[in-house]
């Protein structure tokens, strides 16, 4: 048996050993004051992945803001013995399609130490692909590609495994792609929504060995599954419930309780939601989540625990779904 050996001790003046258990925690403490170097940018930090957003009315103002702030970031990093990976740094201008089309050339020049930062129309952040129009088309395309690959895998092994095993494969290989951050990108138009639903229908037919003549709704009901639209709506309702002092502050701040001087019927527990001036706001979680919440029955909204709320929301949706199907 090989004897274990310990290396000799060495002084460590900067940083922590790679793969150490405490390393990630120390790094978070180390960079926690990075936002203090910004004047107008809004930072969002997750581990070593940081994004900064800016808002401006003109491209010129935006370029000025970003160049000024990125100098501050570069100075902070150098002062803290860190460096900005320019090769992995991207810039994206987010606006409506009409607004971007009205700008003949909306390329802006942002550089760090003379190195130009790449401008893109699509970028991935924490597993979500965001495009310049917030249309989610690129993200839906990525989901569809991964799910199609998973369905192909189930199709190949289905003749050799039971339906119970096929369902387990679906739950582990496909369903997470449908669910991941779905409350954020749920504001879909009909076409991408149908694209995802067709994939779920295809997966259900493979799992149950059913033909295309069999109703997908019947197959989903036989498995006790919701279609994807209802599934996302339930998840959004659960998130809204969690923001009632059951979630971190950054999530709780998405919603605010409605305060009224009048004792209105069925007003208990309702939320205040912003008046949308654009379709972007209508598709946002803060608006659609509040609207969904306010349309729930009072006995569902006022459930005194998350478990009771989940059971109540499931029962309410089942009743609504059954009523719609019988119309």
PDB file of C-alpha atoms in Angstrom:
ATOM      1  CA  UNK A   1       0.000   0.000   0.000  1.00  0.00           C
ATOM      2  CA  UNK A   2       1.312   3.420  -0.994  1.00  0.00           C
ATOM      3  CA  UNK A   3       2.038   5.678   1.958  1.00  0.00           C
ATOM      4  CA  UNK A   4       0.430   9.112   2.041  1.00  0.00           C
ATOM      5  CA  UNK A   5       2.819  12.022   2.051  1.00  0.00           C
ATOM      6  CA  UNK A   6       2.349  15.630   2.980  1.00  0.00           C
ATOM      7  CA  UNK A   7       4.058  18.478   1.188  1.00  0.00           C
ATOM      8  CA  UNK A   8       6.172  20.884   3.157  1.00  0.00           C
ATOM      9  CA  UNK A   9       4.618  24.100   4.417  1.00  0.00           C
ATOM     10  CA  UNK A  10       4.988  27.237   2.297  1.00  0.00           C
ATOM     11  CA  UNK A  11       3.952  30.819   3.033  1.00  0.00           C
ATOM     12  CA  UNK A  12       0.952  32.089   1.044  1.00  0.00           C
ATOM     13  CA  UNK A  13       0.949  35.839   0.621  1.00  0.00           C
ATOM     14  CA  UNK A  14      -1.882  36.131  -1.903  1.00  0.00           C
ATOM     15  CA  UNK A  15      -4.813  33.981  -2.960  1.00  0.00           C
ATOM     16  CA  UNK A  16      -5.835  30.512  -1.783  1.00  0.00           C
ATOM     17  CA  UNK A  17      -4.901  27.014  -2.996  1.00  0.00           C
ATOM     18  CA  UNK A  18      -6.936  25.835  -5.977  1.00  0.00           C
ATOM     19  CA  UNK A  19      -9.758  23.364  -5.193  1.00  0.00           C
ATOM     20  CA  UNK A  20      -9.735  24.309  -1.527  1.00  0.00           C
ATOM     21  CA  UNK A  21     -13.100  24.038   0.261  1.00  0.00           C
ATOM     22  CA  UNK A  22     -12.981  27.535   1.712  1.00  0.00           C
ATOM     23  CA  UNK A  23     -11.676  29.105  -1.524  1.00  0.00           C
ATOM     24  CA  UNK A  24     -15.065  30.036  -3.101  1.00  0.00           C
ATOM     25  CA  UNK A  25     -16.281  31.588   0.143  1.00  0.00           C
ATOM     26  CA  UNK A  26     -13.121  33.654   0.548  1.00  0.00           C
ATOM     27  CA  UNK A  27     -13.370  34.796  -3.063  1.00  0.00           C
ATOM     28  CA  UNK A  28     -16.925  36.066  -2.513  1.00  0.00           C
ATOM     29  CA  UNK A  29     -15.733  38.071   0.484  1.00  0.00           C
ATOM     30  CA  UNK A  30     -12.773  39.347  -1.516  1.00  0.00           C
ATOM     31  CA  UNK A  31     -14.805  40.807  -4.376  1.00  0.00           C
ATOM     32  CA  UNK A  32     -17.813  41.864  -2.308  1.00  0.00           C
ATOM     33  CA  UNK A  33     -16.918  45.551  -2.503  1.00  0.00           C
ATOM     34  CA  UNK A  34     -16.510  45.655  -6.306  1.00  0.00           C
ATOM     35  CA  UNK A  35     -19.853  47.533  -6.743  1.00  0.00           C
ATOM     36  CA  UNK A  36     -18.390  50.422  -4.735  1.00  0.00           C
ATOM     37  CA  UNK A  37     -16.187  51.384  -7.687  1.00  0.00           C
ATOM     38  CA  UNK A  38     -19.236  52.009  -9.920  1.00  0.00           C
ATOM     39  CA  UNK A  39     -21.081  55.307 -10.248  1.00  0.00           C
ATOM     40  CA  UNK A  40     -24.006  54.568 -12.589  1.00  0.00           C
ATOM     41  CA  UNK A  41     -23.750  50.892 -13.512  1.00  0.00           C
ATOM     42  CA  UNK A  42     -25.921  48.237 -11.840  1.00  0.00           C
ATOM     43  CA  UNK A  43     -23.803  45.142 -11.045  1.00  0.00           C
ATOM     44  CA  UNK A  44     -25.115  41.600 -10.741  1.00  0.00           C
ATOM     45  CA  UNK A  45     -22.614  39.195  -9.242  1.00  0.00           C
ATOM     46  CA  UNK A  46     -22.635  35.422  -9.002  1.00  0.00           C
ATOM     47  CA  UNK A  47     -19.367  33.769  -7.954  1.00  0.00           C
ATOM     48  CA  UNK A  48     -16.785  34.978 -10.509  1.00  0.00           C
ATOM     49  CA  UNK A  49     -19.450  35.876 -13.087  1.00  0.00           C
ATOM     50  CA  UNK A  50     -20.277  39.583 -12.992  1.00  0.00           C
ATOM     51  CA  UNK A  51     -22.495  41.576 -15.326  1.00  0.00           C
ATOM     52  CA  UNK A  52     -23.077  45.310 -15.258  1.00  0.00           C
ATOM     53  CA  UNK A  53     -26.081  46.997 -16.864  1.00  0.00           C
ATOM     54  CA  UNK A  54     -26.449  50.592 -18.005  1.00  0.00           C
ATOM     55  CA  UNK A  55     -29.375  52.644 -19.241  1.00  0.00           C
ATOM     56  CA  UNK A  56     -29.108  55.616 -21.603  1.00  0.00           C
ATOM     57  CA  UNK A  57     -31.269  57.433 -24.110  1.00  0.00           C
ATOM     58  CA  UNK A  58     -28.605  57.667 -26.837  1.00  0.00           C
ATOM     59  CA  UNK A  59     -25.755  55.486 -28.087  1.00  0.00           C
ATOM     60  CA  UNK A  60     -23.282  58.301 -27.397  1.00  0.00           C
ATOM     61  CA  UNK A  61     -24.330  58.564 -23.747  1.00  0.00           C
ATOM     62  CA  UNK A  62     -24.171  54.787 -23.401  1.00  0.00           C
ATOM     63  CA  UNK A  63     -20.659  54.629 -24.845  1.00  0.00           C
ATOM     64  CA  UNK A  64     -19.481  57.381 -22.494  1.00  0.00           C
ATOM     65  CA  UNK A  65     -20.983  55.673 -19.456  1.00  0.00           C
ATOM     66  CA  UNK A  66     -19.526  52.252 -20.193  1.00  0.00           C
ATOM     67  CA  UNK A  67     -16.025  53.498 -21.038  1.00  0.00           C
ATOM     68  CA  UNK A  68     -15.937  55.520 -17.826  1.00  0.00           C
ATOM     69  CA  UNK A  69     -17.199  52.694 -15.631  1.00  0.00           C
ATOM     70  CA  UNK A  70     -15.043  49.988 -17.179  1.00  0.00           C
ATOM     71  CA  UNK A  71     -11.972  52.067 -16.355  1.00  0.00           C
ATOM     72  CA  UNK A  72     -13.094  52.108 -12.734  1.00  0.00           C
ATOM     73  CA  UNK A  73     -13.579  48.330 -12.808  1.00  0.00           C
ATOM     74  CA  UNK A  74     -10.143  47.808 -14.369  1.00  0.00           C
ATOM     75  CA  UNK A  75      -8.485  49.983 -11.715  1.00  0.00           C
ATOM     76  CA  UNK A  76     -10.299  48.129  -8.912  1.00  0.00           C
ATOM     77  CA  UNK A  77      -9.237  44.745 -10.313  1.00  0.00           C
ATOM     78  CA  UNK A  78      -5.601  45.802 -10.632  1.00  0.00           C
ATOM     79  CA  UNK A  79      -5.589  47.245  -7.118  1.00  0.00           C
ATOM     80  CA  UNK A  80      -6.875  43.899  -5.841  1.00  0.00           C
ATOM     81  CA  UNK A  81      -4.375  41.823  -7.862  1.00  0.00           C
ATOM     82  CA  UNK A  82      -7.041  40.585 -10.264  1.00  0.00           C
ATOM     83  CA  UNK A  83      -7.445  41.042 -14.006  1.00  0.00           C
ATOM     84  CA  UNK A  84     -10.307  41.399 -16.443  1.00  0.00           C
ATOM     85  CA  UNK A  85     -10.480  38.595 -18.986  1.00  0.00           C
ATOM     86  CA  UNK A  86     -11.167  40.741 -22.056  1.00  0.00           C
ATOM     87  CA  UNK A  87     -11.502  37.660 -24.291  1.00  0.00           C
ATOM     88  CA  UNK A  88     -14.514  36.501 -22.251  1.00  0.00           C
ATOM     89  CA  UNK A  89     -16.015  39.955 -21.771  1.00  0.00           C
ATOM     90  CA  UNK A  90     -18.943  40.808 -24.039  1.00  0.00           C
ATOM     91  CA  UNK A  91     -21.072  43.854 -24.701  1.00  0.00           C
ATOM     92  CA  UNK A  92     -24.708  43.717 -25.771  1.00  0.00           C
ATOM     93  CA  UNK A  93     -27.191  46.514 -26.436  1.00  0.00           C
ATOM     94  CA  UNK A  94     -30.724  45.487 -25.432  1.00  0.00           C
ATOM     95  CA  UNK A  95     -33.671  47.317 -26.931  1.00  0.00           C
ATOM     96  CA  UNK A  96     -36.758  46.771 -29.036  1.00  0.00           C
ATOM     97  CA  UNK A  97     -36.343  45.533 -32.586  1.00  0.00           C
ATOM     98  CA  UNK A  98     -37.833  48.777 -33.923  1.00  0.00           C
ATOM     99  CA  UNK A  99     -35.438  50.895 -31.885  1.00  0.00           C
ATOM    100  CA  UNK A 100     -32.376  48.964 -33.009  1.00  0.00           C
ATOM    101  CA  UNK A 101     -33.502  49.083 -36.643  1.00  0.00           C
ATOM    102  CA  UNK A 102     -33.825  52.854 -36.393  1.00  0.00           C
ATOM    103  CA  UNK A 103     -30.128  53.033 -35.539  1.00  0.00           C
ATOM    104  CA  UNK A 104     -28.212  52.526 -38.764  1.00  0.00           C
ATOM    105  CA  UNK A 105     -25.027  51.712 -36.883  1.00  0.00           C
ATOM    106  CA  UNK A 106     -25.309  50.997 -33.190  1.00  0.00           C
ATOM    107  CA  UNK A 107     -21.786  49.676 -32.790  1.00  0.00           C
ATOM    108  CA  UNK A 108     -19.990  51.346 -29.894  1.00  0.00           C
ATOM    109  CA  UNK A 109     -16.290  51.333 -29.095  1.00  0.00           C
ATOM    110  CA  UNK A 110     -15.452  49.973 -25.661  1.00  0.00           C
ATOM    111  CA  UNK A 111     -11.889  48.981 -24.834  1.00  0.00           C
ATOM    112  CA  UNK A 112      -9.717  48.023 -21.900  1.00  0.00           C
ATOM    113  CA  UNK A 113      -6.041  48.987 -22.103  1.00  0.00           C
ATOM    114  CA  UNK A 114      -6.428  49.384 -25.859  1.00  0.00           C
ATOM    115  CA  UNK A 115      -8.112  45.998 -26.357  1.00  0.00           C
ATOM    116  CA  UNK A 116     -11.569  46.178 -27.979  1.00  0.00           C
ATOM    117  CA  UNK A 117     -14.427  44.417 -26.197  1.00  0.00           C
ATOM    118  CA  UNK A 118     -16.484  42.213 -28.482  1.00  0.00           C
ATOM    119  CA  UNK A 119     -20.053  43.337 -29.157  1.00  0.00           C
ATOM    120  CA  UNK A 120     -22.626  40.573 -29.553  1.00  0.00           C
ATOM    121  CA  UNK A 121     -26.357  40.266 -30.156  1.00  0.00           C
ATOM    122  CA  UNK A 122     -26.694  37.171 -27.998  1.00  0.00           C
ATOM    123  CA  UNK A 123     -25.008  36.128 -24.760  1.00  0.00           C
ATOM    124  CA  UNK A 124     -25.322  33.394 -22.127  1.00  0.00           C
ATOM    125  CA  UNK A 125     -25.644  34.273 -18.455  1.00  0.00           C
ATOM    126  CA  UNK A 126     -25.901  31.545 -15.803  1.00  0.00           C
ATOM    127  CA  UNK A 127     -27.261  29.069 -18.329  1.00  0.00           C
ATOM    128  CA  UNK A 128     -29.806  31.417 -19.938  1.00  0.00           C
ATOM    129  CA  UNK A 129     -29.240  32.723 -23.459  1.00  0.00           C
ATOM    130  CA  UNK A 130     -30.275  36.378 -23.696  1.00  0.00           C
ATOM    131  CA  UNK A 131     -30.643  38.174 -27.010  1.00  0.00           C
ATOM    132  CA  UNK A 132     -30.714  41.872 -27.802  1.00  0.00           C
ATOM    133  CA  UNK A 133     -34.534  41.937 -28.174  1.00  0.00           C
ATOM    134  CA  UNK A 134     -35.317  39.764 -25.133  1.00  0.00           C
ATOM    135  CA  UNK A 135     -37.305  37.514 -27.444  1.00  0.00           C
ATOM    136  CA  UNK A 136     -35.869  34.272 -25.945  1.00  0.00           C
ATOM    137  CA  UNK A 137     -35.705  32.738 -29.427  1.00  0.00           C
ATOM    138  CA  UNK A 138     -32.054  31.772 -29.037  1.00  0.00           C
ATOM    139  CA  UNK A 139     -32.722  30.271 -25.607  1.00  0.00           C
ATOM    140  CA  UNK A 140     -35.707  28.266 -26.861  1.00  0.00           C
ATOM    141  CA  UNK A 141     -33.555  27.014 -29.738  1.00  0.00           C
ATOM    142  CA  UNK A 142     -30.926  25.761 -27.292  1.00  0.00           C
ATOM    143  CA  UNK A 143     -33.572  24.070 -25.133  1.00  0.00           C
ATOM    144  CA  UNK A 144     -35.102  22.437 -28.212  1.00  0.00           C
ATOM    145  CA  UNK A 145     -31.734  21.091 -29.346  1.00  0.00           C
ATOM    146  CA  UNK A 146     -30.963  19.552 -25.955  1.00  0.00           C
ATOM    147  CA  UNK A 147     -34.467  18.139 -25.502  1.00  0.00           C
ATOM    148  CA  UNK A 148     -34.502  16.637 -29.014  1.00  0.00           C
ATOM    149  CA  UNK A 149     -31.230  14.894 -28.212  1.00  0.00           C
ATOM    150  CA  UNK A 150     -32.736  13.546 -24.984  1.00  0.00           C
ATOM    151  CA  UNK A 151     -35.848  12.281 -26.763  1.00  0.00           C
ATOM    152  CA  UNK A 152     -33.602  10.504 -29.251  1.00  0.00           C
ATOM    153  CA  UNK A 153     -31.817   8.792 -26.357  1.00  0.00           C
ATOM    154  CA  UNK A 154     -35.114   7.626 -24.853  1.00  0.00           C
ATOM    155  CA  UNK A 155     -36.288   6.389 -28.251  1.00  0.00           C
ATOM    156  CA  UNK A 156     -33.169   4.238 -28.622  1.00  0.00           C
ATOM    157  CA  UNK A 157     -33.431   2.588 -25.199  1.00  0.00           C
ATOM    158  CA  UNK A 158     -37.233   2.422 -24.958  1.00  0.00           C
ATOM    159  CA  UNK A 159     -37.531  -1.108 -26.448  1.00  0.00           C
ATOM    160  CA  UNK A 160     -35.270  -2.408 -23.671  1.00  0.00           C
ATOM    161  CA  UNK A 161     -36.634  -0.600 -20.585  1.00  0.00           C
ATOM    162  CA  UNK A 162     -39.958  -0.337 -18.788  1.00  0.00           C
ATOM    163  CA  UNK A 163     -42.163   2.757 -18.949  1.00  0.00           C
ATOM    164  CA  UNK A 164     -41.241   3.475 -15.323  1.00  0.00           C
ATOM    165  CA  UNK A 165     -37.564   3.615 -16.285  1.00  0.00           C
ATOM    166  CA  UNK A 166     -38.336   5.714 -19.379  1.00  0.00           C
ATOM    167  CA  UNK A 167     -40.150   8.238 -17.180  1.00  0.00           C
ATOM    168  CA  UNK A 168     -37.128   8.407 -14.851  1.00  0.00           C
ATOM    169  CA  UNK A 169     -34.898   9.112 -17.836  1.00  0.00           C
ATOM    170  CA  UNK A 170     -37.285  11.882 -18.952  1.00  0.00           C
ATOM    171  CA  UNK A 171     -37.342  13.417 -15.456  1.00  0.00           C
ATOM    172  CA  UNK A 172     -33.541  13.511 -15.300  1.00  0.00           C
ATOM    173  CA  UNK A 173     -32.551  14.103 -18.922  1.00  0.00           C
ATOM    174  CA  UNK A 174     -35.296  16.304 -20.392  1.00  0.00           C
ATOM    175  CA  UNK A 175     -37.541  17.933 -17.789  1.00  0.00           C
ATOM    176  CA  UNK A 176     -34.770  20.059 -16.194  1.00  0.00           C
ATOM    177  CA  UNK A 177     -34.293  21.832 -19.548  1.00  0.00           C
ATOM    178  CA  UNK A 178     -37.999  22.713 -19.643  1.00  0.00           C
ATOM    179  CA  UNK A 179     -37.945  23.978 -16.046  1.00  0.00           C
ATOM    180  CA  UNK A 180     -34.657  25.813 -15.629  1.00  0.00           C
ATOM    181  CA  UNK A 181     -35.422  29.508 -14.962  1.00  0.00           C
ATOM    182  CA  UNK A 182     -38.717  29.086 -16.828  1.00  0.00           C
ATOM    183  CA  UNK A 183     -40.422  31.759 -14.715  1.00  0.00           C
ATOM    184  CA  UNK A 184     -38.025  34.275 -16.271  1.00  0.00           C
ATOM    185  CA  UNK A 185     -38.446  33.343 -19.946  1.00  0.00           C
ATOM    186  CA  UNK A 186     -42.113  32.354 -19.658  1.00  0.00           C
ATOM    187  CA  UNK A 187     -43.297  35.411 -21.617  1.00  0.00           C
ATOM    188  CA  UNK A 188     -43.294  33.551 -24.924  1.00  0.00           C
ATOM    189  CA  UNK A 189     -45.193  34.171 -28.115  1.00  0.00           C
ATOM    190  CA  UNK A 190     -47.348  31.374 -29.488  1.00  0.00           C
ATOM    191  CA  UNK A 191     -44.769  29.971 -31.905  1.00  0.00           C
ATOM    192  CA  UNK A 192     -41.951  29.173 -29.412  1.00  0.00           C
ATOM    193  CA  UNK A 193     -44.534  28.021 -26.877  1.00  0.00           C
ATOM    194  CA  UNK A 194     -45.932  25.530 -29.406  1.00  0.00           C
ATOM    195  CA  UNK A 195     -42.390  24.469 -30.319  1.00  0.00           C
ATOM    196  CA  UNK A 196     -41.667  23.415 -26.741  1.00  0.00           C
ATOM    197  CA  UNK A 197     -45.063  21.798 -26.273  1.00  0.00           C
ATOM    198  CA  UNK A 198     -44.588  19.709 -29.404  1.00  0.00           C
ATOM    199  CA  UNK A 199     -41.356  18.397 -27.910  1.00  0.00           C
ATOM    200  CA  UNK A 200     -43.095  17.369 -24.702  1.00  0.00           C
ATOM    201  CA  UNK A 201     -45.852  15.705 -26.754  1.00  0.00           C
ATOM    202  CA  UNK A 202     -43.218  13.810 -28.734  1.00  0.00           C
ATOM    203  CA  UNK A 203     -41.481  12.666 -25.540  1.00  0.00           C
ATOM    204  CA  UNK A 204     -44.779  11.438 -24.063  1.00  0.00           C
ATOM    205  CA  UNK A 205     -45.545   9.410 -27.192  1.00  0.00           C
ATOM    206  CA  UNK A 206     -42.096   7.807 -27.091  1.00  0.00           C
ATOM    207  CA  UNK A 207     -42.454   6.977 -23.387  1.00  0.00           C
ATOM    208  CA  UNK A 208     -45.954   5.491 -23.762  1.00  0.00           C
ATOM    209  CA  UNK A 209     -45.241   3.892 -27.170  1.00  0.00           C
ATOM    210  CA  UNK A 210     -48.250   5.697 -28.606  1.00  0.00           C
ATOM    211  CA  UNK A 211     -48.970   6.682 -32.177  1.00  0.00           C
ATOM    212  CA  UNK A 212     -49.426  10.246 -33.415  1.00  0.00           C
ATOM    213  CA  UNK A 213     -53.166   9.588 -33.645  1.00  0.00           C
ATOM    214  CA  UNK A 214     -53.416   9.474 -29.855  1.00  0.00           C
ATOM    215  CA  UNK A 215     -54.324  12.768 -28.195  1.00  0.00           C
ATOM    216  CA  UNK A 216     -51.350  14.322 -26.421  1.00  0.00           C
ATOM    217  CA  UNK A 217     -53.715  15.733 -23.780  1.00  0.00           C
ATOM    218  CA  UNK A 218     -54.986  12.227 -23.059  1.00  0.00           C
ATOM    219  CA  UNK A 219     -51.429  10.923 -22.733  1.00  0.00           C
ATOM    220  CA  UNK A 220     -50.403  13.748 -20.394  1.00  0.00           C
ATOM    221  CA  UNK A 221     -53.469  13.121 -18.240  1.00  0.00           C
ATOM    222  CA  UNK A 222     -52.731   9.400 -18.135  1.00  0.00           C
ATOM    223  CA  UNK A 223     -49.278  10.183 -16.717  1.00  0.00           C
ATOM    224  CA  UNK A 224     -50.612  12.866 -14.381  1.00  0.00           C
ATOM    225  CA  UNK A 225     -48.491  15.546 -16.066  1.00  0.00           C
ATOM    226  CA  UNK A 226     -49.284  19.172 -16.801  1.00  0.00           C
ATOM    227  CA  UNK A 227     -48.567  20.649 -20.190  1.00  0.00           C
ATOM    228  CA  UNK A 228     -45.582  23.008 -20.175  1.00  0.00           C
ATOM    229  CA  UNK A 229     -47.584  26.224 -20.090  1.00  0.00           C
ATOM    230  CA  UNK A 230     -49.500  25.165 -16.973  1.00  0.00           C
ATOM    231  CA  UNK A 231     -46.314  23.796 -15.425  1.00  0.00           C
ATOM    232  CA  UNK A 232     -44.547  27.147 -15.870  1.00  0.00           C
ATOM    233  CA  UNK A 233     -47.566  29.009 -14.516  1.00  0.00           C
ATOM    234  CA  UNK A 234     -47.585  26.869 -11.372  1.00  0.00           C
ATOM    235  CA  UNK A 235     -43.876  27.468 -10.880  1.00  0.00           C
ATOM    236  CA  UNK A 236     -44.419  31.203 -11.251  1.00  0.00           C
ATOM    237  CA  UNK A 237     -47.205  31.080  -8.669  1.00  0.00           C
ATOM    238  CA  UNK A 238     -44.918  29.154  -6.287  1.00  0.00           C
ATOM    239  CA  UNK A 239     -42.182  31.765  -6.765  1.00  0.00           C
ATOM    240  CA  UNK A 240     -44.652  34.554  -6.012  1.00  0.00           C
ATOM    241  CA  UNK A 241     -45.729  32.759  -2.853  1.00  0.00           C
ATOM    242  CA  UNK A 242     -42.099  32.335  -1.795  1.00  0.00           C
ATOM    243  CA  UNK A 243     -41.523  36.082  -2.014  1.00  0.00           C
ATOM    244  CA  UNK A 244     -43.852  36.489   0.974  1.00  0.00           C
ATOM    245  CA  UNK A 245     -40.900  36.556   3.426  1.00  0.00           C
ATOM    246  CA  UNK A 246     -39.817  33.098   2.271  1.00  0.00           C
ATOM    247  CA  UNK A 247     -37.187  34.169  -0.263  1.00  0.00           C
ATOM    248  CA  UNK A 248     -34.064  36.380  -0.490  1.00  0.00           C
ATOM    249  CA  UNK A 249     -34.584  40.142  -0.646  1.00  0.00           C
ATOM    250  CA  UNK A 250     -33.736  40.410  -4.356  1.00  0.00           C
ATOM    251  CA  UNK A 251     -36.711  38.141  -5.120  1.00  0.00           C
ATOM    252  CA  UNK A 252     -39.045  39.677  -2.554  1.00  0.00           C
ATOM    253  CA  UNK A 253     -38.396  43.080  -4.123  1.00  0.00           C
ATOM    254  CA  UNK A 254     -40.000  41.877  -7.366  1.00  0.00           C
ATOM    255  CA  UNK A 255     -43.434  42.214  -5.781  1.00  0.00           C
ATOM    256  CA  UNK A 256     -45.131  44.642  -3.414  1.00  0.00           C
ATOM    257  CA  UNK A 257     -48.397  44.186  -1.492  1.00  0.00           C
ATOM    258  CA  UNK A 258     -51.369  46.207  -2.611  1.00  0.00           C
ATOM    259  CA  UNK A 259     -52.293  48.758   0.052  1.00  0.00           C
ATOM    260  CA  UNK A 260     -55.828  50.118  -0.017  1.00  0.00           C
ATOM    261  CA  UNK A 261     -57.770  52.413   2.290  1.00  0.00           C
ATOM    262  CA  UNK A 262     -60.938  50.520   1.452  1.00  0.00           C
ATOM    263  CA  UNK A 263     -61.993  47.105   2.672  1.00  0.00           C
ATOM    264  CA  UNK A 264     -62.684  45.624  -0.741  1.00  0.00           C
ATOM    265  CA  UNK A 265     -64.086  42.142  -1.218  1.00  0.00           C
ATOM    266  CA  UNK A 266     -61.522  39.513  -2.237  1.00  0.00           C
ATOM    267  CA  UNK A 267     -58.671  42.016  -1.879  1.00  0.00           C
ATOM    268  CA  UNK A 268     -56.801  40.208   0.888  1.00  0.00           C
ATOM    269  CA  UNK A 269     -53.249  39.261  -0.007  1.00  0.00           C
ATOM    270  CA  UNK A 270     -53.238  40.869  -3.454  1.00  0.00           C
ATOM    271  CA  UNK A 271     -50.152  42.452  -5.000  1.00  0.00           C
ATOM    272  CA  UNK A 272     -49.464  45.788  -6.595  1.00  0.00           C
ATOM    273  CA  UNK A 273     -48.322  45.477 -10.189  1.00  0.00           C
ATOM    274  CA  UNK A 274     -46.880  48.183 -12.444  1.00  0.00           C
ATOM    275  CA  UNK A 275     -48.905  49.560 -15.328  1.00  0.00           C
ATOM    276  CA  UNK A 276     -47.197  48.266 -18.459  1.00  0.00           C
ATOM    277  CA  UNK A 277     -46.266  50.717 -21.185  1.00  0.00           C
ATOM    278  CA  UNK A 278     -44.361  48.161 -23.233  1.00  0.00           C
ATOM    279  CA  UNK A 279     -44.664  44.480 -24.085  1.00  0.00           C
ATOM    280  CA  UNK A 280     -41.336  43.921 -22.314  1.00  0.00           C
ATOM    281  CA  UNK A 281     -42.926  44.757 -18.974  1.00  0.00           C
ATOM    282  CA  UNK A 282     -45.987  42.638 -19.739  1.00  0.00           C
ATOM    283  CA  UNK A 283     -43.715  39.638 -20.278  1.00  0.00           C
ATOM    284  CA  UNK A 284     -41.656  40.297 -17.142  1.00  0.00           C
ATOM    285  CA  UNK A 285     -41.953  38.110 -14.077  1.00  0.00           C
ATOM    286  CA  UNK A 286     -42.739  41.068 -11.809  1.00  0.00           C
ATOM    287  CA  UNK A 287     -45.815  41.991 -13.864  1.00  0.00           C
ATOM    288  CA  UNK A 288     -47.096  38.598 -15.022  1.00  0.00           C
ATOM    289  CA  UNK A 289     -46.433  37.046 -11.604  1.00  0.00           C
ATOM    290  CA  UNK A 290     -48.429  39.735  -9.792  1.00  0.00           C
ATOM    291  CA  UNK A 291     -51.258  39.499 -12.333  1.00  0.00           C
ATOM    292  CA  UNK A 292     -51.382  35.722 -11.943  1.00  0.00           C
ATOM    293  CA  UNK A 293     -51.346  36.005  -8.158  1.00  0.00           C
ATOM    294  CA  UNK A 294     -54.202  38.508  -8.037  1.00  0.00           C
ATOM    295  CA  UNK A 295     -56.366  36.214 -10.185  1.00  0.00           C
ATOM    296  CA  UNK A 296     -56.023  33.343  -7.723  1.00  0.00           C
ATOM    297  CA  UNK A 297     -58.902  32.712  -5.282  1.00  0.00           C
ATOM    298  CA  UNK A 298     -58.416  34.239  -1.842  1.00  0.00           C
ATOM    299  CA  UNK A 299     -58.313  30.837  -0.129  1.00  0.00           C
ATOM    300  CA  UNK A 300     -55.360  29.898  -2.353  1.00  0.00           C
ATOM    301  CA  UNK A 301     -53.493  33.184  -1.866  1.00  0.00           C
ATOM    302  CA  UNK A 302     -53.861  33.066   1.899  1.00  0.00           C
ATOM    303  CA  UNK A 303     -52.620  29.480   2.376  1.00  0.00           C
ATOM    304  CA  UNK A 304     -50.500  29.604   5.544  1.00  0.00           C
ATOM    305  CA  UNK A 305     -47.697  27.328   4.303  1.00  0.00           C
ATOM    306  CA  UNK A 306     -45.900  26.645   1.062  1.00  0.00           C
ATOM    307  CA  UNK A 307     -46.907  22.964   1.079  1.00  0.00           C
ATOM    308  CA  UNK A 308     -50.576  23.860   1.532  1.00  0.00           C
ATOM    309  CA  UNK A 309     -50.264  26.474  -1.201  1.00  0.00           C
ATOM    310  CA  UNK A 310     -48.780  23.947  -3.635  1.00  0.00           C
ATOM    311  CA  UNK A 311     -51.627  21.522  -2.970  1.00  0.00           C
ATOM    312  CA  UNK A 312     -54.197  24.297  -3.316  1.00  0.00           C
ATOM    313  CA  UNK A 313     -52.713  25.632  -6.559  1.00  0.00           C
ATOM    314  CA  UNK A 314     -52.566  22.128  -8.009  1.00  0.00           C
ATOM    315  CA  UNK A 315     -56.199  21.500  -7.122  1.00  0.00           C
ATOM    316  CA  UNK A 316     -57.302  24.901  -8.474  1.00  0.00           C
ATOM    317  CA  UNK A 317     -55.495  24.408 -11.776  1.00  0.00           C
ATOM    318  CA  UNK A 318     -56.923  20.904 -12.097  1.00  0.00           C
ATOM    319  CA  UNK A 319     -60.425  22.316 -11.700  1.00  0.00           C
ATOM    320  CA  UNK A 320     -59.731  25.087 -14.213  1.00  0.00           C
ATOM    321  CA  UNK A 321     -58.195  22.665 -16.684  1.00  0.00           C
ATOM    322  CA  UNK A 322     -61.109  20.242 -16.335  1.00  0.00           C
ATOM    323  CA  UNK A 323     -63.601  23.082 -16.821  1.00  0.00           C
ATOM    324  CA  UNK A 324     -61.814  24.289 -19.968  1.00  0.00           C
ATOM    325  CA  UNK A 325     -61.673  20.776 -21.408  1.00  0.00           C
ATOM    326  CA  UNK A 326     -65.421  20.327 -20.933  1.00  0.00           C
ATOM    327  CA  UNK A 327     -66.389  23.586 -22.614  1.00  0.00           C
TER     328      UNK A 327
END
